[in-house]
Short mmCIF file of C-alpha atoms and ligand atoms in Angstrom, two decimals:
data_model
loop_
_atom_site.label_atom_id
_atom_site.label_comp_id
_atom_site.label_asym_id
_atom_site.label_seq_id
_atom_site.Cartn_x
_atom_site.Cartn_y
_atom_site.Cartn_z
CA UNK T 45 15.25 146.68 -200.87
CA UNK T 46 17.81 146.13 -198.49
CA UNK T 47 21.60 146.91 -199.39
CA UNK T 48 24.56 145.65 -197.44
CA UNK T 49 27.63 147.72 -197.63
CA UNK T 50 31.08 145.92 -197.33
CA UNK T 51 34.47 147.66 -197.26
CA UNK T 52 36.57 144.32 -197.84
CA UNK T 53 40.18 143.54 -196.96
CA UNK T 54 39.78 142.92 -193.22
CA UNK T 55 40.69 139.30 -192.20
CA UNK T 56 38.14 138.16 -189.75
CA UNK T 57 39.26 137.49 -186.44
CA UNK T 58 37.67 136.43 -183.12
CA UNK T 59 34.79 134.07 -182.01
CA UNK T 60 31.21 133.73 -183.31
CA UNK T 61 28.38 131.57 -182.03
CA UNK T 62 26.12 129.76 -184.41
CA UNK T 63 22.30 129.97 -183.95
CA UNK T 64 19.89 127.02 -184.15
CA UNK T 65 19.22 125.22 -187.32
CA UNK T 66 16.65 126.85 -189.70
CA UNK T 67 16.12 123.52 -191.65
CA UNK T 68 15.64 121.58 -188.13
CA UNK T 69 13.29 124.46 -186.68
CA UNK T 70 11.04 124.28 -189.75
CA UNK T 71 9.74 120.67 -189.74
CA UNK T 72 9.83 120.52 -185.88
CA UNK T 73 7.46 123.55 -185.81
CA UNK T 74 5.29 121.74 -188.16
CA UNK T 75 5.29 118.47 -186.33
CA UNK T 76 3.77 120.54 -183.05
CA UNK T 77 0.79 120.55 -185.27
CA UNK T 78 0.45 116.82 -184.64
CA UNK T 79 -0.91 117.10 -181.15
CA UNK T 80 -3.12 119.56 -178.95
CA UNK T 81 -1.05 121.38 -176.42
CA UNK T 82 2.10 123.67 -175.52
CA UNK T 83 5.39 122.52 -176.85
CA UNK T 84 8.58 124.71 -176.29
CA UNK T 85 11.35 124.99 -178.60
CA UNK T 86 14.83 126.16 -177.70
CA UNK T 87 17.64 127.76 -179.53
CA UNK T 88 15.17 128.85 -182.40
CA UNK T 89 16.75 131.35 -184.92
CA UNK T 90 14.84 134.52 -185.11
CA UNK T 91 15.02 134.58 -188.92
CA UNK T 92 12.56 135.33 -191.60
CA UNK T 93 11.70 131.68 -192.63
CA UNK T 94 10.83 130.75 -189.06
CA UNK T 95 8.41 133.88 -188.93
CA UNK T 96 6.73 132.95 -192.06
CA UNK T 97 6.20 129.39 -190.44
CA UNK T 98 4.88 131.03 -187.56
CA UNK T 99 2.49 132.91 -189.68
CA UNK T 100 1.44 129.45 -191.21
CA UNK T 101 0.90 128.03 -187.71
CA UNK T 102 -1.04 130.95 -186.65
CA UNK T 103 -3.40 131.14 -189.53
CA UNK T 104 -4.18 127.41 -188.74
CA UNK T 105 -4.95 128.67 -185.12
CA UNK T 106 -2.08 127.95 -183.02
CA UNK T 107 -0.81 130.70 -180.72
CA UNK T 108 3.15 131.42 -180.52
CA UNK T 109 5.00 133.32 -178.04
CA UNK T 110 8.78 134.21 -178.14
CA UNK T 111 10.83 134.11 -175.29
CA UNK T 112 14.45 135.37 -176.24
CA UNK T 113 15.12 132.29 -178.45
CA UNK T 114 12.71 130.00 -176.98
CA UNK T 115 9.36 129.84 -178.92
CA UNK T 116 6.40 128.54 -176.99
CA UNK T 117 3.84 126.71 -179.68
CA UNK T 118 0.33 126.34 -178.32
CA UNK T 119 -1.56 124.19 -180.61
CA UNK T 120 -4.61 123.47 -178.62
CA UNK T 121 -6.52 126.27 -180.71
CA UNK T 122 -5.78 124.66 -184.17
CA UNK T 123 -8.72 124.13 -186.12
CA UNK T 124 -8.14 124.79 -189.63
CA UNK T 125 -6.13 122.23 -191.99
CA UNK T 126 -5.95 124.98 -194.93
CA UNK T 127 -2.73 126.99 -195.76
CA UNK T 128 -3.53 130.21 -197.55
CA UNK T 129 -1.80 130.38 -201.05
CA UNK T 130 -0.02 133.65 -200.28
CA UNK T 131 1.85 131.98 -197.40
CA UNK T 132 2.37 128.84 -199.20
CA UNK T 133 3.98 130.82 -202.16
CA UNK T 134 6.19 132.95 -199.85
CA UNK T 135 8.30 129.86 -198.57
CA UNK T 136 8.57 126.28 -199.93
CA UNK T 137 9.10 124.99 -196.48
CA UNK T 138 5.25 125.65 -195.59
CA UNK T 139 4.43 122.42 -197.53
CA UNK T 140 6.16 120.68 -194.46
CA UNK T 141 2.66 121.08 -192.51
CA UNK T 142 1.24 118.47 -195.08
CA UNK T 143 2.21 115.47 -193.09
CA UNK T 144 1.47 116.96 -189.68
CA UNK T 145 -2.10 118.03 -190.79
CA UNK T 146 -2.62 114.79 -192.20
CA UNK T 147 -1.37 112.99 -188.91
CA UNK T 148 -3.68 115.19 -186.89
CA UNK T 149 -6.80 115.78 -189.07
CA UNK T 150 -6.46 113.23 -191.97
CA UNK T 151 -6.63 116.40 -194.10
CA UNK T 152 -4.93 119.31 -195.53
CA UNK T 153 -5.39 121.94 -198.27
CA UNK T 154 -2.10 123.53 -199.49
CA UNK T 155 -0.99 125.11 -202.78
CA UNK T 156 2.06 124.18 -204.69
CA UNK T 157 4.69 126.29 -203.20
CA UNK T 158 6.24 127.42 -206.48
CA UNK T 159 9.67 127.21 -207.92
CA UNK T 160 12.37 129.48 -206.44
CA UNK T 161 15.69 130.60 -208.11
CA UNK T 162 17.28 127.39 -207.56
CA UNK T 163 15.12 124.97 -209.33
CA UNK T 164 11.31 123.63 -209.97
CA UNK T 165 11.20 122.08 -206.61
CA UNK T 166 8.49 119.57 -207.31
CA UNK T 167 6.31 117.87 -204.60
CA UNK T 168 5.93 114.51 -206.55
CA UNK T 169 7.89 112.58 -203.71
CA UNK T 170 6.04 114.10 -201.00
CA UNK T 171 2.75 113.03 -202.61
CA UNK T 172 3.77 109.51 -203.70
CA UNK T 173 4.79 108.67 -200.13
CA UNK T 174 1.70 110.19 -198.73
CA UNK T 175 -0.58 108.28 -201.31
CA UNK T 176 1.16 104.84 -200.11
CA UNK T 177 -0.24 105.69 -196.61
CA UNK T 178 -3.70 106.02 -197.85
CA UNK T 179 -4.05 109.84 -198.73
CA UNK T 180 -6.12 110.84 -201.80
CA UNK T 181 -4.92 114.12 -203.73
CA UNK T 182 -7.25 116.45 -205.64
CA UNK T 183 -5.40 119.08 -207.57
CA UNK T 184 -7.46 122.25 -208.73
CA UNK T 185 -6.55 125.81 -209.69
CA UNK T 186 -3.02 125.39 -208.07
CA UNK T 187 -4.52 124.03 -204.80
CA UNK T 188 -3.63 120.57 -203.32
CA UNK T 189 -6.42 118.92 -201.30
CA UNK T 190 -5.17 115.86 -199.27
CA UNK T 191 -7.61 113.66 -197.66
CA UNK T 192 -7.10 110.36 -195.72
CA UNK T 193 -10.10 108.81 -194.00
CA UNK T 194 -7.67 106.20 -192.49
CA UNK T 195 -3.65 106.46 -192.72
CA UNK T 196 -2.18 102.78 -192.81
CA UNK T 197 1.40 102.33 -192.41
CA UNK T 198 3.40 101.18 -195.87
CA UNK T 199 6.66 100.34 -197.28
CA UNK T 200 7.74 103.58 -199.20
CA UNK T 201 10.96 103.62 -201.43
CA UNK T 202 11.73 107.21 -202.37
CA UNK T 203 13.12 107.71 -206.04
CA UNK T 204 15.77 110.21 -204.36
CA UNK T 205 16.45 111.18 -200.80
CA UNK T 206 14.19 114.16 -200.54
CA UNK T 207 14.67 115.87 -197.34
CA UNK T 208 10.99 117.33 -197.17
CA UNK T 209 9.39 114.44 -198.51
CA UNK T 210 11.16 112.19 -195.93
CA UNK T 211 10.11 114.67 -193.25
CA UNK T 212 6.41 114.78 -194.64
CA UNK T 213 6.14 111.11 -194.62
CA UNK T 214 7.64 110.92 -191.26
CA UNK T 215 4.99 113.17 -189.83
CA UNK T 216 2.19 111.44 -191.45
CA UNK T 217 3.10 108.06 -190.54
CA UNK T 218 3.58 108.53 -186.75
CA UNK T 219 -0.17 108.00 -186.20
CA UNK T 220 -0.95 105.89 -189.00
CA UNK T 221 -2.25 102.45 -188.24
CA UNK T 222 0.81 99.67 -188.45
CA UNK T 223 4.29 99.99 -189.59
CA UNK T 224 5.82 102.58 -192.43
CA UNK T 225 9.26 101.83 -193.64
CA UNK T 226 10.96 104.63 -195.62
CA UNK T 227 13.68 103.39 -197.79
CA UNK T 228 16.29 105.75 -199.50
CA UNK T 229 15.20 108.39 -196.86
CA UNK T 230 17.16 111.46 -196.78
CA UNK T 231 19.87 111.28 -194.02
CA UNK T 232 20.36 114.93 -193.15
CA UNK T 233 21.02 115.81 -189.37
CA UNK T 234 17.57 117.80 -189.42
CA UNK T 235 15.92 114.46 -190.10
CA UNK T 236 17.58 113.20 -186.97
CA UNK T 237 16.52 116.08 -185.08
CA UNK T 238 13.03 115.85 -186.35
CA UNK T 239 12.95 112.08 -185.34
CA UNK T 240 14.20 113.03 -181.78
CA UNK T 241 11.49 115.75 -181.17
CA UNK T 242 8.67 113.20 -182.66
CA UNK T 243 9.98 110.55 -180.16
CA UNK T 244 9.84 112.99 -177.31
CA UNK T 245 6.18 113.55 -178.32
CA UNK T 246 5.48 109.76 -177.88
CA UNK T 247 6.10 108.55 -181.43
CA UNK T 248 7.75 105.32 -181.97
CA UNK T 249 10.35 106.02 -184.65
CA UNK T 250 14.04 104.85 -185.57
CA UNK T 251 16.63 104.82 -188.09
CA UNK T 252 16.77 108.54 -189.12
CA UNK T 253 20.19 109.41 -190.19
CA UNK T 254 20.26 106.26 -192.08
CA UNK T 255 18.51 105.40 -195.54
CA UNK T 256 15.87 103.39 -193.88
CA UNK T 257 13.45 105.00 -191.28
CA UNK T 258 10.94 102.81 -189.46
CA UNK T 259 7.82 104.09 -187.78
CA UNK T 260 5.28 102.12 -185.61
CA UNK T 261 2.02 104.11 -185.56
CA UNK T 262 0.63 105.11 -182.07
CA UNK T 263 -2.63 106.44 -181.02
CA UNK T 264 -1.59 109.48 -178.88
CA UNK T 265 1.14 112.15 -179.19
CA UNK T 266 1.92 114.83 -176.49
CA UNK T 267 3.63 118.36 -176.67
CA UNK T 268 7.37 118.02 -175.92
CA UNK T 269 10.20 120.45 -175.03
CA UNK T 270 13.16 120.56 -177.43
CA UNK T 271 16.35 122.48 -178.26
CA UNK T 272 17.06 122.55 -181.89
CA UNK T 273 20.54 121.47 -183.30
CA UNK T 274 23.03 124.27 -184.38
CA UNK T 275 22.67 125.47 -188.08
CA UNK T 276 25.38 123.54 -189.94
CA UNK T 277 24.94 125.70 -192.95
CA UNK T 278 25.50 128.70 -190.98
CA UNK T 279 28.67 127.32 -189.27
CA UNK T 280 29.93 126.27 -192.50
CA UNK T 281 29.38 129.84 -193.94
CA UNK T 282 31.51 131.25 -191.08
CA UNK T 283 34.05 129.06 -191.66
CA UNK T 284 34.17 129.93 -195.47
CA UNK T 285 34.22 133.68 -194.23
CA UNK T 286 37.16 133.12 -192.11
CA UNK T 287 39.01 131.31 -194.97
CA UNK T 288 38.15 133.73 -197.77
CA UNK T 289 39.58 136.68 -195.62
CA UNK T 290 42.71 134.97 -194.58
CA UNK T 291 41.58 135.28 -191.07
CA UNK T 292 41.23 133.08 -187.80
CA UNK T 293 38.00 132.47 -186.41
CA UNK T 294 36.42 130.19 -183.75
CA UNK T 295 33.27 128.90 -184.69
CA UNK T 296 31.29 127.81 -181.40
CA UNK T 297 28.11 125.83 -181.16
CA UNK T 298 29.06 123.40 -183.91
CA UNK T 299 28.41 119.68 -184.19
CA UNK T 300 31.55 118.98 -185.91
CA UNK T 301 30.39 115.64 -187.42
CA UNK T 302 27.65 117.87 -189.30
CA UNK T 303 30.28 119.94 -191.01
CA UNK T 304 32.65 117.02 -191.81
CA UNK T 305 32.48 117.34 -195.61
CA UNK T 306 33.28 120.99 -195.68
CA UNK T 307 35.92 120.56 -193.18
CA UNK T 308 37.82 117.76 -195.40
CA UNK T 309 37.56 120.09 -198.38
CA UNK T 310 39.03 123.10 -196.49
CA UNK T 311 41.91 120.91 -195.16
CA UNK T 312 42.48 119.72 -198.77
CA UNK T 313 42.67 123.38 -199.80
CA UNK T 314 45.38 123.87 -197.20
CA UNK T 315 43.72 125.70 -194.43
CA UNK T 316 44.59 125.01 -190.78
CA UNK T 317 41.30 123.42 -189.11
CA UNK T 318 41.17 122.67 -185.28
CA UNK T 319 38.22 120.45 -184.43
CA UNK T 320 37.01 120.59 -180.70
CA UNK T 321 34.07 118.99 -178.96
CA UNK T 322 31.55 121.76 -180.00
CA UNK T 323 33.58 124.47 -181.96
CA UNK T 324 35.86 124.63 -185.19
CA UNK T 325 38.71 127.12 -185.63
CA UNK T 326 39.60 127.93 -189.23
CA UNK T 327 42.88 129.93 -190.03
CA UNK T 328 43.81 130.95 -193.36
CA UNK T 329 47.42 131.02 -194.31
CA UNK T 330 47.57 132.92 -197.38
CA UNK T 331 48.04 129.83 -199.76
CA UNK T 332 44.89 128.40 -200.96
CA UNK T 333 44.97 125.28 -203.29
CA UNK T 334 42.38 124.42 -205.75
CA UNK T 335 39.73 121.66 -204.97
CA UNK T 336 36.89 119.67 -206.91
CA UNK T 337 33.65 119.92 -205.34
CA UNK T 338 30.46 117.60 -206.01
CA UNK T 339 27.30 118.56 -204.04
CA UNK T 340 25.48 115.57 -202.85
CA UNK T 341 22.84 114.49 -200.31
CA UNK T 342 24.31 114.19 -196.67
CA UNK T 343 26.91 113.38 -195.87
CA UNK T 344 28.32 114.56 -199.07
CA UNK T 345 29.13 118.11 -199.59
CA UNK T 346 25.87 120.22 -199.03
CA UNK T 347 24.38 122.35 -201.82
CA UNK T 348 23.68 124.94 -199.57
CA UNK T 349 27.42 125.75 -199.04
CA UNK T 350 28.04 125.59 -202.84
CA UNK T 351 27.70 129.16 -203.78
CA UNK T 352 29.86 130.00 -200.76
CA UNK T 353 32.32 127.66 -201.39
CA UNK T 354 32.63 128.91 -205.04
CA UNK T 355 33.38 132.22 -203.87
CA UNK T 356 36.39 130.98 -201.86
CA UNK T 357 37.67 129.01 -204.83
CA UNK T 358 37.92 132.30 -206.74
CA UNK T 359 40.86 132.94 -204.32
CA UNK T 360 42.65 129.55 -204.97
CA UNK T 361 46.05 129.26 -206.71
CA UNK T 362 44.79 127.12 -209.68
CA UNK T 363 41.66 125.90 -211.47
CA UNK T 364 38.73 124.36 -209.27
CA UNK T 365 35.48 122.53 -210.48
CA UNK T 366 32.46 122.67 -208.56
CA UNK T 367 29.52 120.32 -209.82
CA UNK T 368 26.05 120.97 -208.31
CA UNK T 369 24.13 117.67 -208.51
CA UNK T 370 20.87 118.38 -206.29
CA UNK T 371 19.33 121.61 -207.73
CA UNK T 372 19.04 122.30 -211.44
CA UNK T 373 19.50 125.90 -211.29
CA UNK T 374 21.94 126.99 -208.37
CA UNK T 375 24.51 129.02 -210.40
CA UNK T 376 22.85 132.33 -210.29
CA UNK T 377 25.74 133.51 -208.12
CA UNK T 378 28.44 133.10 -210.60
CA UNK T 379 27.26 135.96 -212.77
CA UNK T 380 27.51 138.27 -209.93
CA UNK T 381 31.04 136.83 -208.84
CA UNK T 382 32.03 137.73 -212.07
CA UNK T 383 31.03 141.38 -211.49
CA UNK T 384 33.47 141.26 -208.53
CA UNK T 385 36.34 140.09 -210.67
CA UNK T 386 35.94 136.13 -210.60
CA UNK T 387 37.13 134.02 -213.67
CA UNK T 388 34.32 131.40 -213.70
CA UNK T 389 32.84 129.43 -216.64
CA UNK T 390 29.82 127.45 -216.26
CA UNK T 391 29.43 124.27 -218.28
CA UNK T 392 26.37 122.38 -217.62
CA UNK T 393 25.96 121.76 -213.85
CA UNK T 394 29.58 122.68 -213.31
CA UNK T 395 31.36 125.77 -212.65
CA UNK T 396 35.14 126.21 -213.52
CA UNK T 397 36.74 128.57 -211.23
CA UNK T 398 40.17 130.02 -212.44
CA UNK T 399 42.04 131.58 -209.60
CA UNK T 400 43.44 133.44 -208.02
CA UNK T 401 41.32 136.41 -208.80
CA UNK T 402 41.93 139.63 -207.46
CA UNK T 403 38.40 140.40 -206.28
CA UNK T 404 37.27 144.06 -206.36
CA UNK T 405 34.10 145.88 -205.23
CA UNK T 406 31.16 146.10 -207.33
CA UNK T 407 27.15 146.54 -207.01
CA UNK T 408 25.96 142.86 -207.11
CA UNK T 409 22.45 141.40 -206.47
CA UNK T 410 21.38 138.38 -204.16
CA UNK T 411 19.20 136.24 -206.16
CA UNK T 412 18.63 133.97 -203.03
CA UNK T 413 19.71 133.12 -199.45
CA UNK T 414 22.77 131.17 -200.18
CA UNK T 415 23.68 132.89 -203.21
CA UNK T 416 23.56 136.13 -201.07
CA UNK T 417 25.79 134.72 -198.51
CA UNK T 418 28.23 133.93 -201.27
CA UNK T 419 28.32 137.47 -202.33
CA UNK T 420 28.91 138.87 -198.79
CA UNK T 421 31.85 136.61 -198.47
CA UNK T 422 33.19 137.67 -201.88
CA UNK T 423 32.77 141.31 -200.78
CA UNK T 424 34.58 140.63 -197.64
CA UNK T 425 37.54 139.43 -199.76
CA UNK T 426 37.40 142.26 -202.18
CA UNK T 427 39.32 145.49 -202.35
CA UNK T 428 37.12 148.84 -201.90
CA UNK T 429 33.50 148.69 -201.39
CA UNK T 430 30.79 146.09 -202.38
CA UNK T 431 27.01 146.58 -202.29
CA UNK T 432 24.79 143.51 -202.24
CA UNK T 433 21.38 144.56 -203.25
CA UNK T 434 18.12 142.48 -202.39
CA UNK T 435 20.16 141.58 -199.00
CA UNK T 436 16.83 140.72 -197.43
CA UNK T 437 17.39 137.18 -198.87
CA UNK T 438 20.01 136.87 -196.19
CA UNK T 439 17.27 137.10 -193.44
CA UNK T 440 15.80 134.12 -194.37
CA UNK T 441 18.26 131.97 -192.92
CA UNK T 442 20.90 133.97 -190.99
CA UNK T 443 20.44 135.69 -187.64
CA UNK T 444 22.10 139.07 -187.48
CA UNK T 445 24.86 138.08 -190.09
CA UNK T 446 26.12 141.75 -190.39
CA UNK T 447 26.59 142.20 -186.62
CA UNK T 448 28.39 138.69 -186.10
CA UNK T 449 30.87 139.82 -189.02
CA UNK T 450 31.33 143.18 -187.60
CA UNK T 451 32.13 141.78 -184.18
CA UNK T 452 34.96 139.76 -186.19
CA UNK T 453 36.29 142.86 -187.51
CA UNK T 454 34.56 143.23 -190.80
CA UNK T 455 33.44 146.84 -192.11
CA UNK T 456 29.92 145.81 -193.20
CA UNK T 457 26.45 147.77 -192.60
CA UNK T 458 23.05 147.75 -193.96
CA UNK T 459 20.72 150.49 -195.38
CA UNK T 460 17.15 149.48 -195.43
CA UNK T 461 14.70 151.15 -197.87
CA UNK T 462 11.03 150.53 -197.09
C1 EPZ W 1288 15.71 120.94 -198.19
O1 EPZ W 1288 15.03 121.44 -198.97
C2 EPZ W 1288 16.44 122.21 -197.54
N1 EPZ W 1288 15.35 123.12 -196.98
C3 EPZ W 1288 17.06 123.08 -198.59
O2 EPZ W 1288 17.70 124.06 -197.85
C4 EPZ W 1288 18.33 122.15 -198.97
O3 EPZ W 1288 18.87 122.66 -200.06
C5 EPZ W 1288 17.66 120.92 -199.45
O4 EPZ W 1288 16.89 120.21 -198.44
C6 EPZ W 1288 18.72 119.82 -199.96
O5 EPZ W 1288 19.78 119.53 -199.07
C7 EPZ W 1288 14.55 122.89 -195.75
O6 EPZ W 1288 15.09 121.81 -195.10
C8 EPZ W 1288 13.75 123.77 -195.34
P1 EPZ W 1288 14.94 118.14 -201.29
P2 EPZ W 1288 13.77 120.25 -199.77
O7 EPZ W 1288 13.35 117.70 -201.26
O8 EPZ W 1288 13.26 119.48 -198.99
C9 EPZ W 1288 13.88 117.19 -205.99
C10 EPZ W 1288 18.35 126.45 -197.65
O9 EPZ W 1288 19.23 127.35 -198.43
N2 EPZ W 1288 12.78 116.77 -205.49
O10 EPZ W 1288 15.75 117.41 -200.70
O11 EPZ W 1288 13.08 121.12 -200.64
C11 EPZ W 1288 14.13 118.60 -205.70
O12 EPZ W 1288 13.74 119.36 -206.93
C12 EPZ W 1288 17.51 125.55 -198.50
O13 EPZ W 1288 18.45 126.45 -196.36
C13 EPZ W 1288 11.73 116.12 -206.31
O14 EPZ W 1288 12.18 115.97 -207.47
O15 EPZ W 1288 14.89 119.65 -200.77
C14 EPZ W 1288 15.73 118.73 -205.72
O16 EPZ W 1288 16.35 118.70 -206.97
C15 EPZ W 1288 17.46 125.66 -200.02
N3 EPZ W 1288 10.51 115.74 -205.85
C16 EPZ W 1288 16.14 117.54 -204.89
O17 EPZ W 1288 15.01 116.71 -204.89
C17 EPZ W 1288 10.02 116.01 -204.71
O18 EPZ W 1288 8.89 115.65 -204.39
C18 EPZ W 1288 16.33 117.69 -203.40
O19 EPZ W 1288 15.12 118.36 -202.81
C19 EPZ W 1288 10.94 116.55 -203.74
C20 EPZ W 1288 12.28 117.01 -204.06
#
């Protein structure tokens, strides 16, 4: 188990560059399976979830090679369409190969990715969309066998704007016969990045970023080169780290539009935010006003920043209410924040945060990636020392997080127990 040690009380100051988006990279790596050949992905973050997706592609036969933050993906040797259960269970996003394997081979064998700490994470919408395209599913012993002699375009209306379901249906539809329309599609920037990569591959696809994505099936797809977009959740985490420590940080390699919901809330809380073309500067000014947050699909406030925002609002002068509407079990960080001195009460899907709390260090445990980030932020703002256990969760989604915060003046280090 890894432990991160933080001596809090240092305002973060300086500049930090955001890495490439985890949640854009994972579906785009899967999309490489749609054709045979060598694609080059740039600005790829060297994080655990990307390494797991690399394992998935390699077990299917692909060859991958890193060159700094470029990832060269050769899918010409790919011959299998079965993902081993242990890989499926180690990362939910492994299920993103479903659509691409159907598009390439007309079949796929995966297993239920298993729930995780933030919710049950079902796949019913993925399967409903694929069924509409002509896919038949056979489920036994936790395995899901998908088979489609022919993929035919269809009109699909998603019950809710699922990011993964939208992505899987897009990838299955690009080589289907005819037109596919996905309504109530997710609108996240990562969906737009996937569309841009698929279009470079020769797909005929439009509408990503709106609630309706239209795909005209094509008969041939080709490898492509693509630089993934910056990680909007990492950039938001750094903005919140500047805010909670009362620092002054220039966050670089940002697409400000992707952080609009957070920037609006930080301004509402009284922070000084300067927005430039590809950077955002956040300066704390001591006083933090309480705000109310409701997580929603993009462009609403992102659920992946809810734990980190909850940590910040522990320091606000008043009572804030944070309501989680996307996942049913994403309040595990609250108990750990209380150990650091926060005054939070959970009522249903809402956390009532009474501030300002004088946060003081403690030993706390990360339950998942974003909860772990919230605990690091709270530790940075706590008096004396904080230890975050199970810190390996952080490596799933953040590239060199402690190093980035040390460069901003944080007293933070990690011990690794193997
Ligand atoms: C993606 O997960 C992200 N992961 C998540 O980021 C993010 O929190 C989530 O979208 C919401 O924005 C990746 O992109 C790899 P969903 P995904 O399908 O696709 C329910 C992080 O920390 N649902 O949009 O799994 C589901 O249970 C991670 O980077 C169904 O009911 O999310 C949830 O309540 C965490 N049936 C809601 O929809 C389905 O078939 C949203 O899930 C699919 C989803």
